[in-house]
Amino acid sequence: MDEISPNHPRAESLRIRKRLAEGMRAGMVVPEGLAAHGRGEAFDYLLGERTTEFAREAIEAAAAALLLASHPVISVNGNTAALVPEAVVELSEVTGAKIEVNLFHRLPGREALIAEHLKKHGGREVLGVKEEDAVRIPEVQSDRRRVDRKGIFSADVVLVPLEDGDRTEALRALGKRVVAVDLNPLSRTARAATITVVDNVARALPLMVEECRRMKGLPREELRKKVEGFDNGRNLRESLRLMCRRLVELSEKGEDLFK
Ligand code: PTJ
């Protein structure tokens, strides 16, 4: 399917899938990335495929954390690079965050390919590609243990869209603030992060850019209040409750919906 009709009821979802499929053909996305996206889609369906008020709260706290950070880093994997390269670059410009490619499935040449893709979208410096700058974090079991000494290794705040739980826990144990974007409020990443945005990364990252632009001039004390006043556990519970309420409402539509 080359062209997606704007009239298709699931046009946006199909556009997102197309970006991932193209990313896979280009060698940036791994097959496991498609499976991970499918899991995300199922949760997105339950949310009504929109950014909820709870995700907006989390985005605001995330923007404040990034603006307050002295050394923020955006960690990019294959799916994120394929879905939101523009937003990654814009977010890095507005917050001064470094961009680092950090992969779960390390295959020869994949990091360089992703870095090139980000540069094509305006990224000036992309870390995570030079072996001489690599440091290993012993707390992480997977290939993600290899991080850049100028990036994640020395970061105080790390944004990890679409993560696996291990590294989020390890980064927290190293005293870093972790901001995650994960549609699954039950995932280990979602539960271990300091701030989790339960939303599709394709919607959440552009909104985070907007929010950072809006909040950039705010006094640091005000930003601090937004981070410290954010309760990740409460936000995850509310996101889960919202999914439940939606399911109950849909089931009560009864005959209209299921005839
Ligand atoms: O590019 P690599 O090698 O670093 O690998 C990337 C994947 C995504 C394959 C790797 O990180 C992985 O296996 O992740 P997991 O453990 O499957 O976790 C991915 C999480 O992201 C799951 O909880 C999904 O529900 C969620 N998710 C998937 N797509 C989206 C999403 N959350 C937000 N937006 C999405 N588009």
CSV table of C-alpha atoms and ligand atoms in Angstrom, one decimal:
chain,number,residue,atom,x,y,z
A,1,MET,CA,0.0,0.0,0.0
A,2,ASP,CA,1.7,3.2,-1.2
A,3,GLU,CA,-0.9,5.9,-0.6
A,4,ILE,CA,-3.0,6.1,2.5
A,5,SER,CA,-6.4,7.7,1.9
A,6,PRO,CA,-7.1,10.5,4.3
A,7,ASN,CA,-10.7,9.2,4.4
A,8,HIS,CA,-9.6,5.9,5.8
A,9,PRO,CA,-11.0,5.6,9.4
A,10,ARG,CA,-7.6,4.4,10.6
A,11,ALA,CA,-5.5,6.7,8.4
A,12,GLU,CA,-3.2,8.0,11.2
A,13,SER,CA,-2.6,4.5,12.6
A,14,LEU,CA,-1.7,3.3,9.0
A,15,ARG,CA,0.6,6.3,8.5
A,16,ILE,CA,2.5,5.4,11.7
A,17,ARG,CA,2.8,1.7,10.6
A,18,LYS,CA,4.0,2.8,7.2
A,19,ARG,CA,6.8,4.9,8.8
A,20,LEU,CA,7.9,1.8,10.9
A,21,ALA,CA,7.7,-0.5,7.9
A,22,GLU,CA,9.9,1.9,5.8
A,23,GLY,CA,12.2,2.2,8.8
A,24,MET,CA,12.5,-1.6,8.8
A,25,ARG,CA,13.2,-1.8,5.1
A,26,ALA,CA,15.9,0.9,5.6
A,27,GLY,CA,17.6,-1.2,8.4
A,28,MET,CA,16.8,1.1,11.3
A,29,VAL,CA,13.9,-0.8,12.8
A,30,VAL,CA,14.3,-4.4,13.9
A,31,PRO,CA,11.4,-7.0,13.4
A,32,GLU,CA,11.0,-7.0,17.2
A,33,GLY,CA,10.3,-3.3,16.9
A,34,LEU,CA,7.2,-4.1,14.8
A,35,ALA,CA,6.0,-6.5,17.5
A,36,ALA,CA,6.6,-3.9,20.2
A,37,HIS,CA,4.6,-1.4,18.3
A,38,GLY,CA,1.7,-3.9,18.0
A,39,ARG,CA,1.6,-4.2,21.7
A,40,GLY,CA,1.7,-0.4,22.0
A,41,GLU,CA,-1.2,-0.1,19.5
A,42,ALA,CA,-3.4,-2.3,21.6
A,43,PHE,CA,-3.0,0.0,24.6
A,44,ASP,CA,-3.5,3.0,22.3
A,45,TYR,CA,-6.8,1.6,21.2
A,46,LEU,CA,-7.9,1.3,24.8
A,47,LEU,CA,-6.9,5.0,25.3
A,48,GLY,CA,-9.0,6.0,22.3
A,49,GLU,CA,-5.9,6.9,20.3
A,50,ARG,CA,-5.6,10.4,21.8
A,51,THR,CA,-3.4,12.2,24.3
A,52,THR,CA,-5.3,12.0,27.6
A,53,GLU,CA,-5.3,14.6,30.3
A,54,PHE,CA,-3.0,12.4,32.4
A,55,ALA,CA,-0.5,12.2,29.5
A,56,ARG,CA,-0.7,16.0,29.2
A,57,GLU,CA,0.2,16.3,33.0
A,58,ALA,CA,3.1,13.9,32.5
A,59,ILE,CA,4.3,15.8,29.4
A,60,GLU,CA,4.3,19.1,31.4
A,61,ALA,CA,6.3,17.5,34.2
A,62,ALA,CA,8.7,15.9,31.6
A,63,ALA,CA,9.2,19.3,29.9
A,64,ALA,CA,10.0,20.9,33.2
A,65,ALA,CA,12.5,18.1,34.1
A,66,LEU,CA,14.3,18.5,30.8
A,67,LEU,CA,14.4,22.3,31.1
A,68,LEU,CA,15.8,22.0,34.6
A,69,ALA,CA,18.5,19.5,33.8
A,70,SER,CA,22.1,20.4,33.6
A,71,HIS,CA,22.9,17.5,31.3
A,72,PRO,CA,19.8,16.1,29.6
A,73,VAL,CA,20.0,13.3,27.0
A,74,ILE,CA,17.5,11.9,24.6
A,75,SER,CA,18.1,8.2,24.1
A,76,VAL,CA,17.0,7.0,20.6
A,77,ASN,CA,16.2,3.5,19.4
A,78,GLY,CA,15.1,2.2,16.0
A,79,ASN,CA,11.4,2.8,16.5
A,80,THR,CA,11.8,6.3,17.8
A,81,ALA,CA,14.2,7.3,14.9
A,82,ALA,CA,11.7,6.0,12.4
A,83,LEU,CA,8.6,7.6,14.0
A,84,VAL,CA,9.7,11.0,15.2
A,85,PRO,CA,13.1,12.1,14.0
A,86,GLU,CA,12.0,15.7,13.6
A,87,ALA,CA,10.6,15.9,17.1
A,88,VAL,CA,13.8,14.4,18.6
A,89,VAL,CA,15.9,17.0,16.9
A,90,GLU,CA,13.6,19.9,17.8
A,91,LEU,CA,13.4,18.7,21.4
A,92,SER,CA,17.2,18.6,21.6
A,93,GLU,CA,17.4,22.2,20.2
A,94,VAL,CA,14.9,23.7,22.6
A,95,THR,CA,16.2,21.9,25.7
A,96,GLY,CA,19.9,21.7,24.8
A,97,ALA,CA,19.6,17.9,25.3
A,98,LYS,CA,22.2,15.7,23.6
A,99,ILE,CA,20.9,12.9,21.3
A,100,GLU,CA,22.3,9.4,21.8
A,101,VAL,CA,21.6,6.3,19.8
A,102,ASN,CA,21.2,3.4,22.2
A,103,LEU,CA,20.0,0.1,21.0
A,104,PHE,CA,18.6,-3.1,22.5
A,105,HIS,CA,19.4,-5.1,19.4
A,106,ARG,CA,22.9,-4.1,18.3
A,107,LEU,CA,23.6,-5.1,14.8
A,108,PRO,CA,26.6,-4.0,12.7
A,109,GLY,CA,26.0,-0.6,11.2
A,110,ARG,CA,22.6,0.0,12.7
A,111,GLU,CA,23.8,2.8,15.1
A,112,ALA,CA,25.5,4.7,12.2
A,113,LEU,CA,22.4,4.3,10.0
A,114,ILE,CA,20.1,5.8,12.7
A,115,ALA,CA,22.6,8.6,13.5
A,116,GLU,CA,22.7,9.4,9.8
A,117,HIS,CA,18.9,9.5,9.6
A,118,LEU,CA,18.8,11.9,12.6
A,119,LYS,CA,21.4,14.1,11.0
A,120,LYS,CA,19.3,14.2,7.8
A,121,HIS,CA,16.5,15.6,9.9
A,122,GLY,CA,18.8,18.4,11.3
A,123,GLY,CA,20.6,16.7,14.2
A,124,ARG,CA,24.0,18.2,14.6
A,125,GLU,CA,25.7,15.9,16.9
A,126,VAL,CA,24.6,12.3,17.5
A,127,LEU,CA,26.3,10.3,20.3
A,128,GLY,CA,26.5,6.6,20.8
A,129,VAL,CA,28.3,5.7,17.6
A,130,LYS,CA,32.0,6.0,18.5
A,131,GLU,CA,33.6,3.0,20.1
A,132,GLU,CA,36.2,5.2,21.8
A,133,ASP,CA,33.5,7.1,23.7
A,134,ALA,CA,31.7,3.9,24.9
A,135,VAL,CA,31.4,3.0,28.5
A,136,ARG,CA,29.6,0.0,29.9
A,137,ILE,CA,27.1,0.3,32.8
A,138,PRO,CA,27.5,-3.0,34.7
A,139,GLU,CA,24.0,-2.8,36.1
A,140,VAL,CA,22.4,-3.4,32.7
A,141,GLN,CA,22.3,-6.9,31.3
A,142,SER,CA,21.5,-6.2,27.7
A,143,ASP,CA,23.4,-4.6,24.8
A,144,ARG,CA,22.0,-1.3,26.1
A,145,ARG,CA,24.7,-1.4,28.8
A,146,ARG,CA,27.0,0.3,26.3
A,147,VAL,CA,26.4,4.1,26.6
A,148,ASP,CA,28.3,7.2,25.5
A,149,ARG,CA,30.6,8.8,28.2
A,150,LYS,CA,29.6,12.3,26.9
A,151,GLY,CA,25.9,11.3,26.8
A,152,ILE,CA,23.8,8.9,29.0
A,153,PHE,CA,26.8,8.1,31.2
A,154,SER,CA,27.1,11.7,32.5
A,155,ALA,CA,23.4,12.7,32.1
A,156,ASP,CA,21.3,13.8,35.0
A,157,VAL,CA,18.0,13.4,33.1
A,158,VAL,CA,17.5,10.8,30.3
A,159,LEU,CA,14.4,10.7,28.1
A,160,VAL,CA,13.8,7.1,27.0
A,161,PRO,CA,11.0,6.7,24.6
A,162,LEU,CA,10.0,3.0,24.1
A,163,GLU,CA,12.3,1.3,26.5
A,164,ASP,CA,12.8,-2.0,28.1
A,165,GLY,CA,12.6,-2.1,31.9
A,166,ASP,CA,16.2,-3.1,32.7
A,167,ARG,CA,17.9,0.0,31.8
A,168,THR,CA,15.3,2.3,33.3
A,169,GLU,CA,15.8,0.6,36.6
A,170,ALA,CA,19.6,0.8,36.2
A,171,LEU,CA,19.5,4.5,35.3
A,172,ARG,CA,17.4,5.2,38.3
A,173,ALA,CA,19.8,3.2,40.5
A,174,LEU,CA,22.6,5.4,39.2
A,175,GLY,CA,20.6,8.5,40.5
A,176,LYS,CA,19.4,9.8,37.2
A,177,ARG,CA,15.9,11.1,36.5
A,178,VAL,CA,14.3,9.0,33.8
A,179,VAL,CA,11.4,10.2,31.6
A,180,ALA,CA,9.7,7.4,29.6
A,181,VAL,CA,7.1,7.4,26.9
A,182,ASP,CA,5.2,4.1,27.0
A,183,LEU,CA,1.7,3.2,26.0
A,184,ASN,CA,1.7,0.3,28.5
A,185,PRO,CA,1.1,1.7,32.0
A,186,LEU,CA,1.9,-1.8,33.4
A,187,SER,CA,5.3,-2.1,31.9
A,188,ARG,CA,8.4,-2.3,34.1
A,189,THR,CA,9.7,0.9,32.3
A,190,ALA,CA,6.5,2.8,33.0
A,191,ARG,CA,6.7,1.8,36.7
A,192,ALA,CA,10.4,2.4,37.2
A,193,ALA,CA,10.6,5.8,35.5
A,194,THR,CA,10.5,9.1,37.3
A,195,ILE,CA,7.9,10.4,34.9
A,196,THR,CA,6.1,8.2,32.4
A,197,VAL,CA,4.0,9.6,29.6
A,198,VAL,CA,1.4,7.0,28.7
A,199,ASP,CA,0.9,8.1,25.1
A,200,ASN,CA,2.0,7.2,21.6
A,201,VAL,CA,5.4,8.5,21.0
A,202,ALA,CA,4.2,9.8,17.6
A,203,ARG,CA,1.9,12.3,19.5
A,204,ALA,CA,3.8,12.7,22.7
A,205,LEU,CA,7.1,13.9,21.4
A,206,PRO,CA,5.8,16.8,19.3
A,207,LEU,CA,3.7,17.9,22.3
A,208,MET,CA,6.7,17.8,24.5
A,209,VAL,CA,8.5,20.1,22.1
A,210,GLU,CA,5.6,22.6,22.2
A,211,GLU,CA,5.5,22.4,26.0
A,212,CYS,CA,9.2,23.0,26.3
A,213,ARG,CA,8.9,26.1,24.1
A,214,ARG,CA,6.0,27.4,26.2
A,215,MET,CA,7.7,26.8,29.5
A,216,LYS,CA,11.2,27.8,28.6
A,217,GLY,CA,11.0,31.2,30.2
A,218,LEU,CA,9.4,30.1,33.5
A,219,PRO,CA,11.3,30.6,36.7
A,220,ARG,CA,13.3,27.5,37.9
A,221,GLU,CA,11.3,27.4,41.1
A,222,GLU,CA,8.1,27.0,39.1
A,223,LEU,CA,9.6,24.2,37.0
A,224,ARG,CA,10.8,22.5,40.1
A,225,LYS,CA,7.3,22.5,41.6
A,226,LYS,CA,6.0,20.8,38.4
A,227,VAL,CA,8.5,18.0,38.7
A,228,GLU,CA,8.3,17.5,42.4
A,229,GLY,CA,4.5,17.7,42.4
A,230,PHE,CA,4.2,14.9,39.8
A,231,ASP,CA,3.3,11.5,41.2
A,232,ASN,CA,4.1,8.8,38.7
A,233,GLY,CA,2.3,6.0,40.5
A,234,ARG,CA,-0.9,8.1,40.7
A,235,ASN,CA,-0.6,9.1,37.0
A,236,LEU,CA,-0.2,5.4,35.9
A,237,ARG,CA,-3.2,4.3,38.0
A,238,GLU,CA,-5.3,7.1,36.5
A,239,SER,CA,-4.3,6.1,33.0
A,240,LEU,CA,-5.2,2.5,33.7
A,241,ARG,CA,-8.5,3.5,35.2
A,242,LEU,CA,-9.3,5.6,32.1
A,243,MET,CA,-8.8,2.5,30.0
A,244,CYS,CA,-11.1,0.5,32.2
A,245,ARG,CA,-13.8,3.2,32.2
A,246,ARG,CA,-13.6,3.3,28.4
A,247,LEU,CA,-14.0,-0.4,28.2
A,248,VAL,CA,-17.0,-0.4,30.5
A,249,GLU,CA,-18.6,2.5,28.5
A,250,LEU,CA,-18.0,0.7,25.3
A,251,SER,CA,-19.5,-2.5,26.6
A,252,GLU,CA,-22.5,-0.6,27.9
A,253,LYS,CA,-23.2,0.7,24.4
A,254,GLY,CA,-24.3,-2.9,23.9
A,255,GLU,CA,-26.4,-3.5,20.9
A,256,ASP,CA,-25.4,-0.4,19.0
A,257,LEU,CA,-21.8,-1.4,19.0
A,258,PHE,CA,-22.1,-5.1,18.6
A,259,LYS,CA,-25.0,-5.5,16.2
B,1,PTJ,O1,15.7,-0.4,18.3
B,1,PTJ,P1,16.1,-1.3,19.5
B,1,PTJ,O2,17.0,-2.4,19.1
B,1,PTJ,O3,16.6,-0.6,20.6
B,1,PTJ,O4,14.7,-2.1,19.9
B,1,PTJ,C1,13.6,-1.3,20.2
B,1,PTJ,C2,12.5,-2.2,20.8
B,1,PTJ,C3,11.2,-1.4,20.9
B,1,PTJ,C4,12.2,-3.4,20.0
B,1,PTJ,C5,12.9,-2.6,22.3
B,1,PTJ,O5,13.2,-1.5,23.0
B,1,PTJ,C6,11.9,-3.5,23.0
B,1,PTJ,O6,11.9,-4.7,22.8
B,1,PTJ,O7,11.0,-2.8,23.7
B,1,PTJ,P2,9.9,-3.6,24.6
B,1,PTJ,O8,10.5,-4.2,25.8
B,1,PTJ,O9,9.0,-4.4,23.7
B,1,PTJ,O10,9.1,-2.3,25.1
B,1,PTJ,C7,8.5,-1.4,24.2
B,1,PTJ,C8,7.4,-0.7,25.0
B,1,PTJ,O11,6.9,0.4,24.2
B,1,PTJ,C9,6.1,-1.6,25.2
B,1,PTJ,O12,5.7,-1.4,26.5
B,1,PTJ,C10,5.1,-1.0,24.2
B,1,PTJ,O13,3.8,-1.1,24.7
B,1,PTJ,C11,5.5,0.4,24.1
B,1,PTJ,N1,5.3,1.0,22.7
B,1,PTJ,C12,5.4,0.4,21.5
B,1,PTJ,N2,5.1,1.3,20.5
B,1,PTJ,C13,4.9,2.5,21.1
B,1,PTJ,C14,5.0,2.3,22.6
B,1,PTJ,N3,4.8,3.3,23.4
B,1,PTJ,C15,4.6,4.5,22.9
B,1,PTJ,N4,4.4,4.8,21.6
B,1,PTJ,C16,4.6,3.8,20.7
B,1,PTJ,N5,4.4,4.1,19.4
